[in-house]
Coordinates of C-alpha atoms in Angstrom, one line a residue:
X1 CA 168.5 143.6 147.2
X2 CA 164.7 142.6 147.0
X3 CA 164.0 145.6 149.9
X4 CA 165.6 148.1 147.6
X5 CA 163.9 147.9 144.6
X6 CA 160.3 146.5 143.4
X7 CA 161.4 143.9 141.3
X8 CA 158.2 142.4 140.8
X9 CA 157.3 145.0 138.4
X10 CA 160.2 144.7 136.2
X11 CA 161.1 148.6 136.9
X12 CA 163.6 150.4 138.9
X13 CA 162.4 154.0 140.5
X14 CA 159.1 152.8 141.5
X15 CA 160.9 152.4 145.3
X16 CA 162.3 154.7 147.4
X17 CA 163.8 154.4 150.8
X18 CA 161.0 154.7 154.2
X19 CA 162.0 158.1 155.2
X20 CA 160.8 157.1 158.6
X21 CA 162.8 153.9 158.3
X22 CA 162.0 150.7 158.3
X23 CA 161.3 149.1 155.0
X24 CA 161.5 150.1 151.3
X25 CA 158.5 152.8 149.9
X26 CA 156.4 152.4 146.8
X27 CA 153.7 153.9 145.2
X28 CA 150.1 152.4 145.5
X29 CA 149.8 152.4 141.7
X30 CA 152.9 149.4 141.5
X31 CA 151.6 147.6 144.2
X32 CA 148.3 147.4 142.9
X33 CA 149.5 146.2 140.0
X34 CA 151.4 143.5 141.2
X35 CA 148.9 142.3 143.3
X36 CA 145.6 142.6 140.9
X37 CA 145.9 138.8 139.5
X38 CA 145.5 137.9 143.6
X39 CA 142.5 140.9 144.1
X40 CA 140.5 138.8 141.9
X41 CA 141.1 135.9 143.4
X42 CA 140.1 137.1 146.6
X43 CA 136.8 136.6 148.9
X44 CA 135.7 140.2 148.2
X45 CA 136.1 140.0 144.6
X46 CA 132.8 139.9 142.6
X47 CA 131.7 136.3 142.1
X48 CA 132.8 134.2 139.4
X49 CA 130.7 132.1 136.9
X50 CA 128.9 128.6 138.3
X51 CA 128.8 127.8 134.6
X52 CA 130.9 126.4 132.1
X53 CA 129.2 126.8 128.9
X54 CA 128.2 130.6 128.2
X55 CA 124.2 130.9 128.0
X56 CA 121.6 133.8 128.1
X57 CA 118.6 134.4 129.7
X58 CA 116.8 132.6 127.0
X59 CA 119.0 129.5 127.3
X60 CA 118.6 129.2 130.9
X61 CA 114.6 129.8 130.5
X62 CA 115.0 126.8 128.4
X63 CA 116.4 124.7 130.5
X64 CA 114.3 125.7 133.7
X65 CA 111.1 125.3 132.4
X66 CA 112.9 121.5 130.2
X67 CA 113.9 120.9 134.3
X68 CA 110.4 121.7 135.6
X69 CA 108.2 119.4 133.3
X70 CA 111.1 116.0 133.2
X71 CA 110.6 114.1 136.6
X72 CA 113.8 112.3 135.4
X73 CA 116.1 115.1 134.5
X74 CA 115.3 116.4 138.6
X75 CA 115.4 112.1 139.4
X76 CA 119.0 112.2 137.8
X77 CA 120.0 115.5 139.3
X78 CA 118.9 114.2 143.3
X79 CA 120.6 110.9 142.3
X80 CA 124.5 112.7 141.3
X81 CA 123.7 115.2 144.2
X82 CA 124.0 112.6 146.6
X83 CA 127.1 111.8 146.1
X84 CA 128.9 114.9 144.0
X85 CA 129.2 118.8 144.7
X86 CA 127.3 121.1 142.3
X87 CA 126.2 118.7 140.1
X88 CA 123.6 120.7 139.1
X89 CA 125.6 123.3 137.4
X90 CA 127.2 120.3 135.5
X91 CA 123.1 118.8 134.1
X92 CA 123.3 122.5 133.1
X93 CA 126.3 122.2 130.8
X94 CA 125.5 118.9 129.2
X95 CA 122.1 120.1 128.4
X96 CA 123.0 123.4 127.4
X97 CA 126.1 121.9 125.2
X98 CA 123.5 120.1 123.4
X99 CA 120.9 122.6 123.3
X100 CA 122.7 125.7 122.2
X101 CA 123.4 125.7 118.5
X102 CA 126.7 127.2 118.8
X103 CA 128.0 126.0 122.6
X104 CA 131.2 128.0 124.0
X105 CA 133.0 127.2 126.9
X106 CA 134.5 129.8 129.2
X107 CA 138.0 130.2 129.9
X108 CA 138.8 128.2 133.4
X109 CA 139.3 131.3 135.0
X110 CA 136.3 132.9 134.3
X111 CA 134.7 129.8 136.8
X112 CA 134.2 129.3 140.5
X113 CA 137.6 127.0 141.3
X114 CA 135.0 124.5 142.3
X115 CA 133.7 124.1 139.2
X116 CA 136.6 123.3 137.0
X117 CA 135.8 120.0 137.3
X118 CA 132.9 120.3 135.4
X119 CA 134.6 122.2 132.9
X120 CA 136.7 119.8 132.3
X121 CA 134.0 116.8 132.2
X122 CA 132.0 119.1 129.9
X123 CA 134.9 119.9 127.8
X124 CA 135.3 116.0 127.0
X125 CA 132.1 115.7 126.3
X126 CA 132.0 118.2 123.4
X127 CA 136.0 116.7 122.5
X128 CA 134.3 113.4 121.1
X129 CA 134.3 111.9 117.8
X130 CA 130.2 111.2 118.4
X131 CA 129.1 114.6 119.7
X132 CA 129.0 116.8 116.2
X133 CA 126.3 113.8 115.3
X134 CA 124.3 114.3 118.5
X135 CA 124.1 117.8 117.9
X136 CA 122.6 117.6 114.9
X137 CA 119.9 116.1 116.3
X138 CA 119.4 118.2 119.4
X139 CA 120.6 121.7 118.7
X140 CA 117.7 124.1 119.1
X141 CA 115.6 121.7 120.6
X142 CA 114.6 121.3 124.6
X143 CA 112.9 117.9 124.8
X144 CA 116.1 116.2 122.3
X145 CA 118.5 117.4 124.5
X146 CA 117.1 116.5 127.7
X147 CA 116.7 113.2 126.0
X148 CA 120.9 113.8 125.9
X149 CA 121.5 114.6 129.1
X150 CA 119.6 111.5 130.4
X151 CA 120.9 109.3 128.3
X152 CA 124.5 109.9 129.6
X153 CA 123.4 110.0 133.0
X154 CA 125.3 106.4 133.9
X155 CA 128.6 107.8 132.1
X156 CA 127.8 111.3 134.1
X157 CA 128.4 109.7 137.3
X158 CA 131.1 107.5 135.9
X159 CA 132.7 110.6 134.9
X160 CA 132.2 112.1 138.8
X161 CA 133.8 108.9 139.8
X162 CA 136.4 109.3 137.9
X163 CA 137.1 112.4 138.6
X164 CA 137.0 112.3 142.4
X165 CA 140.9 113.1 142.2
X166 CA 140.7 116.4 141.4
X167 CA 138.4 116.6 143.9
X168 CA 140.3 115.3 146.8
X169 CA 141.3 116.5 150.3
X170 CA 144.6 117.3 149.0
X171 CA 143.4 119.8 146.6
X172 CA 141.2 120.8 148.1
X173 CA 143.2 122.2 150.7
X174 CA 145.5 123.5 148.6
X175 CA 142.8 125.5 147.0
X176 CA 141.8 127.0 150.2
X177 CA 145.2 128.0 150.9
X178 CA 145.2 130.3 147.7
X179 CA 142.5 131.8 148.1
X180 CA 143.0 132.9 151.8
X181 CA 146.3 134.0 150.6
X182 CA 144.3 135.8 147.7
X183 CA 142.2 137.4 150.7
X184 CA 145.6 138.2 152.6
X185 CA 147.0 139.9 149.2
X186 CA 143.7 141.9 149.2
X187 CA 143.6 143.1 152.8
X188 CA 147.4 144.1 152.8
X189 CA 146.9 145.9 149.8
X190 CA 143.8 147.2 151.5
X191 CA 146.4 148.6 154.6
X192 CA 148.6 150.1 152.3
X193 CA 146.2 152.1 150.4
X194 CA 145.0 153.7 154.2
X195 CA 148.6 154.2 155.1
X196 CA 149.5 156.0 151.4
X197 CA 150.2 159.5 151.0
X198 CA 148.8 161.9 149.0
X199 CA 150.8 161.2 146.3
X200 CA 150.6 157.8 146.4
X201 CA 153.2 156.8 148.3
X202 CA 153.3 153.9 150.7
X203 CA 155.7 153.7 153.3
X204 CA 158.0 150.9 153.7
X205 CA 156.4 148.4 156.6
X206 CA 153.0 148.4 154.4
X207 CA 154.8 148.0 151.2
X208 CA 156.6 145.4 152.7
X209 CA 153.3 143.8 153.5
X210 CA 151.9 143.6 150.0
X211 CA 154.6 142.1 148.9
X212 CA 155.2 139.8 150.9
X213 CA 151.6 138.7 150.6
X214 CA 151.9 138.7 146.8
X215 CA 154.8 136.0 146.9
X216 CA 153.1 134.0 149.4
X217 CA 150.1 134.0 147.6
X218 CA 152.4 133.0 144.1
X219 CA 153.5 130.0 146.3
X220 CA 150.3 129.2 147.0
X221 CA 149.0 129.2 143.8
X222 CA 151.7 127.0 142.4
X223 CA 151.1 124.3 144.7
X224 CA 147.2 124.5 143.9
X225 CA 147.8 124.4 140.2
X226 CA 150.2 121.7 140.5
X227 CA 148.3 119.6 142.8
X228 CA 144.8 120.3 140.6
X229 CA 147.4 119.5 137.4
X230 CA 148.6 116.4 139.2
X231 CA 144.8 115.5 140.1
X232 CA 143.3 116.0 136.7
X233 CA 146.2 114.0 134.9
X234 CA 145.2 110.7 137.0
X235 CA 141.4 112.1 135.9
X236 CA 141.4 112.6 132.7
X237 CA 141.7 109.3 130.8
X238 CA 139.5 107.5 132.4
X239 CA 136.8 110.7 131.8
X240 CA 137.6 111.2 128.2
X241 CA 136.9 107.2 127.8
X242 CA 133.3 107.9 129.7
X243 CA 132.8 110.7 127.4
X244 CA 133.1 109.1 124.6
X245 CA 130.5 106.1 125.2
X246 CA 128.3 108.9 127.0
X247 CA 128.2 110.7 123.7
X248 CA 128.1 107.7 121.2
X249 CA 125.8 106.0 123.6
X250 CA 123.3 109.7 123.3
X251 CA 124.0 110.0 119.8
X252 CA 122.4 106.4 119.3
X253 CA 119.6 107.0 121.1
X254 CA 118.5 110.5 119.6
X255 CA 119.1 108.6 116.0
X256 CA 116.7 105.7 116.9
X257 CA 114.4 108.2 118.3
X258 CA 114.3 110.7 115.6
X259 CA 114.1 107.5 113.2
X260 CA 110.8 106.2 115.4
X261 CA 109.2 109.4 114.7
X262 CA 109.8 109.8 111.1
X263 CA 108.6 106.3 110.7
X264 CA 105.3 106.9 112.1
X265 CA 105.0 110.2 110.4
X266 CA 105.3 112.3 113.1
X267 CA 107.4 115.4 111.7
X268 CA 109.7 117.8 113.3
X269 CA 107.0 120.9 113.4
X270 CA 104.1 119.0 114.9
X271 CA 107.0 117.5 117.6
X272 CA 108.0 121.1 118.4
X273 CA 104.1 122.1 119.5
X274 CA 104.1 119.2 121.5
X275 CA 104.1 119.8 125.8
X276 CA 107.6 117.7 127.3
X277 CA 105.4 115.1 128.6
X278 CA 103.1 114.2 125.9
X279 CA 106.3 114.2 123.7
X280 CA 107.8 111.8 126.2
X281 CA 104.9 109.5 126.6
X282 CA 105.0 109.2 123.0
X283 CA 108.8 108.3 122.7
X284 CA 108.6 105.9 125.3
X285 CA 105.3 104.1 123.8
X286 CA 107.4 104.4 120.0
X287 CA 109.8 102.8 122.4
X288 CA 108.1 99.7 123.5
X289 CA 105.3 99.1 121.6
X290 CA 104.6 96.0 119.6
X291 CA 106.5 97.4 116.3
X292 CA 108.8 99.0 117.9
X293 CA 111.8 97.2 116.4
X294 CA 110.4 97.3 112.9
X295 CA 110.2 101.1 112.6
X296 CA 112.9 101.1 109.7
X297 CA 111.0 98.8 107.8
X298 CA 107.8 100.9 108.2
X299 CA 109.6 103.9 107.3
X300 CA 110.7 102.2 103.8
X301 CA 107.6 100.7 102.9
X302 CA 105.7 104.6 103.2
X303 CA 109.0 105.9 101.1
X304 CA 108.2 103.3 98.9
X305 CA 104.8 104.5 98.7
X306 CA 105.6 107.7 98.7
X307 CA 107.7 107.3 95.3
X308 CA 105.1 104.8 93.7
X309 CA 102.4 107.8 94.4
X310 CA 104.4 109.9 91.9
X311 CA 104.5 107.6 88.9
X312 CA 100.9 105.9 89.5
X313 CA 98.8 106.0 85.9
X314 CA 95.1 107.5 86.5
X315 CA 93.2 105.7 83.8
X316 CA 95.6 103.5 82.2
X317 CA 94.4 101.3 79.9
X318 CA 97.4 98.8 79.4
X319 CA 97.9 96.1 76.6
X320 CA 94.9 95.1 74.4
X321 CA 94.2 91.9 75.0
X322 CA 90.7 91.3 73.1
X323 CA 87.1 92.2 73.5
X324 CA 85.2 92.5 76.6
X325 CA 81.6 93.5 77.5
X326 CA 81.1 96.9 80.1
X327 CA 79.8 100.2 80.6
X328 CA 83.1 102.3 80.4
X329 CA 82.6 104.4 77.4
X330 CA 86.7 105.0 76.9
X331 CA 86.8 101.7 75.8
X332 CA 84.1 101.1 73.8
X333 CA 85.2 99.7 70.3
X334 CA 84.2 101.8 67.0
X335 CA 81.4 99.3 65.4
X336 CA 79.4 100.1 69.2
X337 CA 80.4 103.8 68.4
X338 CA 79.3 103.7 64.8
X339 CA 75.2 102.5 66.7
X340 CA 75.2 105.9 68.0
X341 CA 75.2 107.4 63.8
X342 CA 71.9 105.4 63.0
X343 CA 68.8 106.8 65.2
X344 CA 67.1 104.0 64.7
X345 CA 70.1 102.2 67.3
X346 CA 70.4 104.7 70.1
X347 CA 67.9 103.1 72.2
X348 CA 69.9 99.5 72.0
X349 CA 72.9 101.4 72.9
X350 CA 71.9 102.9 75.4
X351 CA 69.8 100.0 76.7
X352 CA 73.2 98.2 76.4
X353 CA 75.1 100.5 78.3
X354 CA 72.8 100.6 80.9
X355 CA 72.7 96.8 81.4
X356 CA 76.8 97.0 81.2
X357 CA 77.0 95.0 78.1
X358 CA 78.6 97.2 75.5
X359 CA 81.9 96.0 74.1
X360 CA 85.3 97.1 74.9
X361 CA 88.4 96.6 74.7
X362 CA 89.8 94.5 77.2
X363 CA 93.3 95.0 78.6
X364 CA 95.9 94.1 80.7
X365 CA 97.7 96.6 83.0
X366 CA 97.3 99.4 85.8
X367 CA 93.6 100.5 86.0
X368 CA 92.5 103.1 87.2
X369 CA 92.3 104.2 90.8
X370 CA 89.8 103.8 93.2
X371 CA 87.5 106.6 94.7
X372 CA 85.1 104.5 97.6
X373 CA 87.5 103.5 101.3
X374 CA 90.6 101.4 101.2
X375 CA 90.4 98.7 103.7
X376 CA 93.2 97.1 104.7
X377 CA 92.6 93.3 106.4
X378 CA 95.1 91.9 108.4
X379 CA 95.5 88.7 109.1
X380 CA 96.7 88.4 113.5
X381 CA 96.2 84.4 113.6
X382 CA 99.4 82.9 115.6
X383 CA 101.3 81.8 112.3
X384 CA 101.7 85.4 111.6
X385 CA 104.3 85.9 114.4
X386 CA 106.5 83.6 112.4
X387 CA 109.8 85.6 111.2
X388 CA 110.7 85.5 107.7
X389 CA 113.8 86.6 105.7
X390 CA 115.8 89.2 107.5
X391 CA 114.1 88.3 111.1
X392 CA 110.9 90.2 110.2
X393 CA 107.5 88.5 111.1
X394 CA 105.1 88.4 108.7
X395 CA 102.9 90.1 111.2
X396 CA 105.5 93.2 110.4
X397 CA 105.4 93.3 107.1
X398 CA 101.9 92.9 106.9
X399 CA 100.9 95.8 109.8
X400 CA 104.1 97.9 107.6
X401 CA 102.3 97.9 104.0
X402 CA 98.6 98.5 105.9
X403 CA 100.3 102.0 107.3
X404 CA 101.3 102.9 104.0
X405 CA 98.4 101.7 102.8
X406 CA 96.6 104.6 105.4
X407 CA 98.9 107.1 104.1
X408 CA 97.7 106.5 100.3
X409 CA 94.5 106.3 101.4
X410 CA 94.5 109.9 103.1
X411 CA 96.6 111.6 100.3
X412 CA 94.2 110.7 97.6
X413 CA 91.3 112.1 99.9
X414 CA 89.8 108.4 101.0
X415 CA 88.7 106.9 104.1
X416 CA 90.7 104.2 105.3
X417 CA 89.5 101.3 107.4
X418 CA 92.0 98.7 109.3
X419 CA 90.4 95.4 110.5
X420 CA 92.8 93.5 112.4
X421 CA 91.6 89.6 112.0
X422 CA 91.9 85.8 113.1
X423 CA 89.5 83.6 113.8
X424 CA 85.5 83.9 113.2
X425 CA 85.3 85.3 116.2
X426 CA 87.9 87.9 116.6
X427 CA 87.6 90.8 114.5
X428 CA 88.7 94.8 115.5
X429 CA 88.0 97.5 113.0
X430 CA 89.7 101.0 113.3
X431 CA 87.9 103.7 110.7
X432 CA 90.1 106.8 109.6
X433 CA 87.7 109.0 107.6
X434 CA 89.4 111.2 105.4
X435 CA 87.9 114.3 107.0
X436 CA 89.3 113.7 110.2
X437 CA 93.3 114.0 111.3
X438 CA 94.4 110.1 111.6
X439 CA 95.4 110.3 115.0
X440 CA 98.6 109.0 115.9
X441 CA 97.3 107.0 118.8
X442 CA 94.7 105.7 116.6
X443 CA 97.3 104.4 114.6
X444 CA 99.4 102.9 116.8
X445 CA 96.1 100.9 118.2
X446 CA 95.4 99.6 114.9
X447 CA 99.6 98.9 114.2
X448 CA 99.9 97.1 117.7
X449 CA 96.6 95.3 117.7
X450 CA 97.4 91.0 117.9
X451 CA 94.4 88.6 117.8
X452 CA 95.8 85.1 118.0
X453 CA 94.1 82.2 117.0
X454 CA 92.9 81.0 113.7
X455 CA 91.6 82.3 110.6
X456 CA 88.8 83.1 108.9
X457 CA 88.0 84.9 105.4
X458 CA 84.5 85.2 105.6
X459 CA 84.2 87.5 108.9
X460 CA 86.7 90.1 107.9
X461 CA 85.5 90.4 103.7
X462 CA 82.0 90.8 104.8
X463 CA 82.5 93.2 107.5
X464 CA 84.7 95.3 104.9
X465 CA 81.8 94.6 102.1
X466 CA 79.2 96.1 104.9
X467 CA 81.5 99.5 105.4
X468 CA 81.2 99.7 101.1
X469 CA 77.6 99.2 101.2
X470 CA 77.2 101.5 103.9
X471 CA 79.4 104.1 102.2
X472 CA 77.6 103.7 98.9
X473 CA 74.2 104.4 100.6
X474 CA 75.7 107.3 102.6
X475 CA 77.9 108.9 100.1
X476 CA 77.1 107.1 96.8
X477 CA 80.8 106.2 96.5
X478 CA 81.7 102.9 94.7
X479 CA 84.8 101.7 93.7
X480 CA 86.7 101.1 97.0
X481 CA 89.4 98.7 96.8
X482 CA 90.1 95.9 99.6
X483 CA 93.5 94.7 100.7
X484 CA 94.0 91.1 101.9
X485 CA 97.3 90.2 103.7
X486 CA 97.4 86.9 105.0
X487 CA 99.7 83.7 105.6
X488 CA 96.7 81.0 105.5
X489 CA 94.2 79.9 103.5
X490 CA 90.6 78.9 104.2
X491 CA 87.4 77.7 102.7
X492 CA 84.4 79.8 102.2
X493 CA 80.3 78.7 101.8
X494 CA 79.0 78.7 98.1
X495 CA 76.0 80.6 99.6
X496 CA 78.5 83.2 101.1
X497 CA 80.8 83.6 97.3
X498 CA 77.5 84.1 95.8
X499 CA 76.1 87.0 98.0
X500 CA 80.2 88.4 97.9
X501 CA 80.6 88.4 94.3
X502 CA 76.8 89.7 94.4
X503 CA 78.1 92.6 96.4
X504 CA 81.4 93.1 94.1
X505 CA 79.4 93.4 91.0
X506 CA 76.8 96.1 92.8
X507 CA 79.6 98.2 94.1
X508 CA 82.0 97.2 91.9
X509 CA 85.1 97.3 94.2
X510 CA 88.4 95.4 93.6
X511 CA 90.0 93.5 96.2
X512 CA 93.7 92.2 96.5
X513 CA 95.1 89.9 97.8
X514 CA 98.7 89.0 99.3
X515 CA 100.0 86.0 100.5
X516 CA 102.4 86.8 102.9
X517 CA 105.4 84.4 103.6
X518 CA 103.1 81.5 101.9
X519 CA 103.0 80.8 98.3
X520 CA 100.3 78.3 98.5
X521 CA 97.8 80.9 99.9
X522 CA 98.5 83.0 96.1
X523 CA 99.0 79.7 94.0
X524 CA 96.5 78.6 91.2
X525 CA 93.2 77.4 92.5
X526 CA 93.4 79.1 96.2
X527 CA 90.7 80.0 97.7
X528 CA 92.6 83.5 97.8
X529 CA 93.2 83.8 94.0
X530 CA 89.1 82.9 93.7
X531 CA 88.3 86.4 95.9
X532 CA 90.9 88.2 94.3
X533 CA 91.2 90.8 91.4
X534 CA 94.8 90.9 91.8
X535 CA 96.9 88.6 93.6
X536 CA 100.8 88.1 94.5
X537 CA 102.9 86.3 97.0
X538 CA 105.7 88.1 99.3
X539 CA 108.4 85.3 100.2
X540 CA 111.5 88.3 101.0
X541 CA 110.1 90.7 103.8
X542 CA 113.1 92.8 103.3
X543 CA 112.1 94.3 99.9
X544 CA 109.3 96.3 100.3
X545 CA 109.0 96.7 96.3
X546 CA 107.3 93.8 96.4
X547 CA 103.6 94.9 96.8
X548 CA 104.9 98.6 95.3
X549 CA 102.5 98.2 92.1
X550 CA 99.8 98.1 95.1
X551 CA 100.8 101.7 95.6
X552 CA 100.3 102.6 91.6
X553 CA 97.2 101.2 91.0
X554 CA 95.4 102.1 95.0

């Protein structure tokens, strides 16, 4: 009796006979009704969203202008466009899944039917174990999540691949079918609303119409959902298993990237005013350079200094070990004191103090800081590439302590000096004054800077004694401390030891020394331990407490 009453509304009443025969009547209200899920549906209906994830003009600005300066992110999209339908829309998603700090996904039927495939791919993506980690490291910012989207850009099109199911001829079709039946709902709906009287009636024939263009369109739309269902289920494992080494494979890289930076100092606010491709050329040089693979171990050694800084003892006298002749009037014993109470002994005293010959108290233990430049020397002969304990090479943990070494330097308010060494004839110096910013490509010049060859004391301590002198006359600073790292050891001329410890005793600056990965270059009677104030041997390049009193005492 489906011509006799309009069933598909549930109600009775809503249909009354065609007075002009025909067909069963119904108002335009019930027909409408029954046929609004299909008016949507329809060609004429407004369009539907192109995105998955929900974003505002300011997350879209984002990604544009993140599109515009990455030659890869427009590389990748060419390369999926080839082959895939709006893959564009789906870069979109992953990116803004990553950037937004709070991503939602719309329902399916909120989107264009052609891209529920990239709602679904998406939807994976933000399903795995891995991505909460990655957005922790990209939420909020452009560059990090672009980094995101290119590093899943393999499983991207593995996902596409997988995915070409849903994607077939057969569905397809089948979509096509619904919505031209949507579009037939719409038009018949379209007749009866021209046919309808004025109150609302709709005669029988065009009633008829509608509703037989609602139930065709129903049959249509269960064969599309059934063969999109049937399409997705042979999909889906294969792009949840993509997902998940897209997302742990993106998560990786934004951890070894953010680690990179924060190993080389480079903090989140000073990355945030740099432009995409600066920030990019950076990465990629972080990436590849010389050190590269060492940046955890240069990250702990400046921790390590960091922490050392706050318990380092200004002026520390230490233990008493005896008597000692000097100028420093802290440590001058009473009985010198007691001089000054006689006039008659002023003038000795003072002609003492001014030939550095009072006595003191002589102790062992931290001294006091320096104020002249810390120098750093590092030995670059060939031996130094030799790995140690833990794979490290000593040319690592040597280039490792001089960067924290720089960082000391600048937080006290000193000039640094690198000078990268080998043999007599190969010598690079790289000056960081402390009034200048220590650039970071300065730094990495002096970090990735390898001689080769042999090597030679002589070259590099005098070129370091020179800077002193020079900053002594400039600046009238003394007491600048030089720090020796090398794995060899070799002779020096008496002539040149003279005119050196000439020069230590003028502007009276401490060197030290460590033997790195060699306990013969720090053993008794080295030539080493004869240059040195302070000496020690490193045989474990995995503990970076090894040269931390360096950091107390610097």
């Amino acid at each position: 009796m489906d011509e006799d009453t309009d069933t598909e509304t549930g109600t009775a009443g809503d249909a009354d006979p065609d007075p002009h025969g025909g067909g069963t009547a119904s108002r335009l209200d019930v027909l409408a009704d029954r046929a609004g899920t299909w008016l949507a549906r329809s060609a004429a209906a407004p369009a539907r969203h192109t995105g998955a994830v929900a974003a505002d003009r300011f997350d879209r600005m984002a990604w544009r202008d993140t599109y515009e300066q990455s030659p890869a992110l427009r590389e990748l999209a060419d390369d999926l466009g080839e082959h895939h339908a709006h893959t564009a829309d789906l870069l979109t998603d992953v990116f803004l899944a990553a950037y937004k700090t709070a991503p939602r996904l719309r329902e399916p039927a909120e989107l264009e039917p052609s891209r529920l495939v990239n709602h679904r791919l998406v939807a994976a993506l933000l399903e795995s174990p891995d991505f909460a980690e990655l957005h922790r490291e990209t939420a909020g910012d452009p560059y990090a999540a672009a980094m995101a989207v290119l590093a899943q850009g393999t499983a991207l099109r593995r996902m596409l691949e997988d995915s070409r199911p849903a994607r077939d001829e057969r569905a397809e079709r089948a979509r096509r079918e619904a919505e031209d039946a949507a579009d037939a709902v719409a038009e018949a709906l379209g007749q009866a609303a021209d046919e309808a009287g004025e109150d609302g009636t709709v005669p029988g024939p065009a009633a008829d119409a509608v509703r037989r263009a609602v139930r065709e369109a129903d049959a249509a739309g269960r064969r599309a959902a059934s063969d999109a269902a049937r399409s997705l289920a042979v999909a889906v494992p294969g792009v949840r298993a993509a997902a998940r080494g897209a997302v742990a494979k993106s998560a990786a890289a934004a951890r070894e990237e953010t680690a990179l930076m924060r190993a080389w100092g480079v903090g989140s606010g000073e990355l945030e005013r740099m432009p995409f491709d600066e920030r990019a050329r950076l990465a990629e040089r972080l990436r590849t350079g010389r050190l590269a693979e060492w940046a955890e171990l240069i990250g702990r050694f400046r921790q390590m200094a960091e922490g050392e800084r706050a318990r380092k003892v200004e002026n520390a006298t230490g233990e008493l070990i005896g008597v000692t002749l000097g100028d420093d009037l802290s440590r001058v014993i009473p009985s010198e004191l007691a001089n000054l109470g006689l006039p008659e002994l002023r003038a000795v005293f003072a002609a003492r103090y001014a030939a550095g010959e009072l006595m003191l108290y002589d102790s062992q233990g931290e001294q006091a800081t320096g104020r002249g430049a810390v120098i750093a020397c590092v030995d670059t002969s060939h031996s130094m590439y030799e790995a140690g304990s833990g794979g490290i090479t000593r040319e690592a943990w040597a280039k490792a302590c001089a960067l924290a070494l720089l960082d000391q330097a600048r937080h006290a308010g000193r000039d640094f000096v690198g000078i990268v060494f080998s043999a007599a004839d190969r010598l690079r110096v790289f000056r960081f004054p402390a009034d200048r910013p220590a650039g970071l490509a300065r730094t990495l010049d002096f970090a990735e800077t390898f001689l080769g060859g042999g090597t030679s004391y002589e070259r590099p301590l005098s070129a370091a004694g020179e800077l002193l002198e020079a900053e002594f006359d400039d600046a009238a600073r003394t007491r600048g401390d030089i720090v020796m790292l090398t794995d060899d050891d070799c002779g020096v001329t008496e002539a040149w030891m003279r005119s050196w410890n000439e020069a230590k005793r003028r502007l009276g600056f401490r060197v030290f020394g460590v033997g790195v990965g060699s306990p013969r270059v720090a053993a008794a009677g080295s030539v080493l331990e004869a240059l040195c104030d302070n000496l020690r041997s490193v045989e474990d390049f995995t503990d970076v407490h090894a040269a931390a009193d360096l950091f107390r005492v610097i």
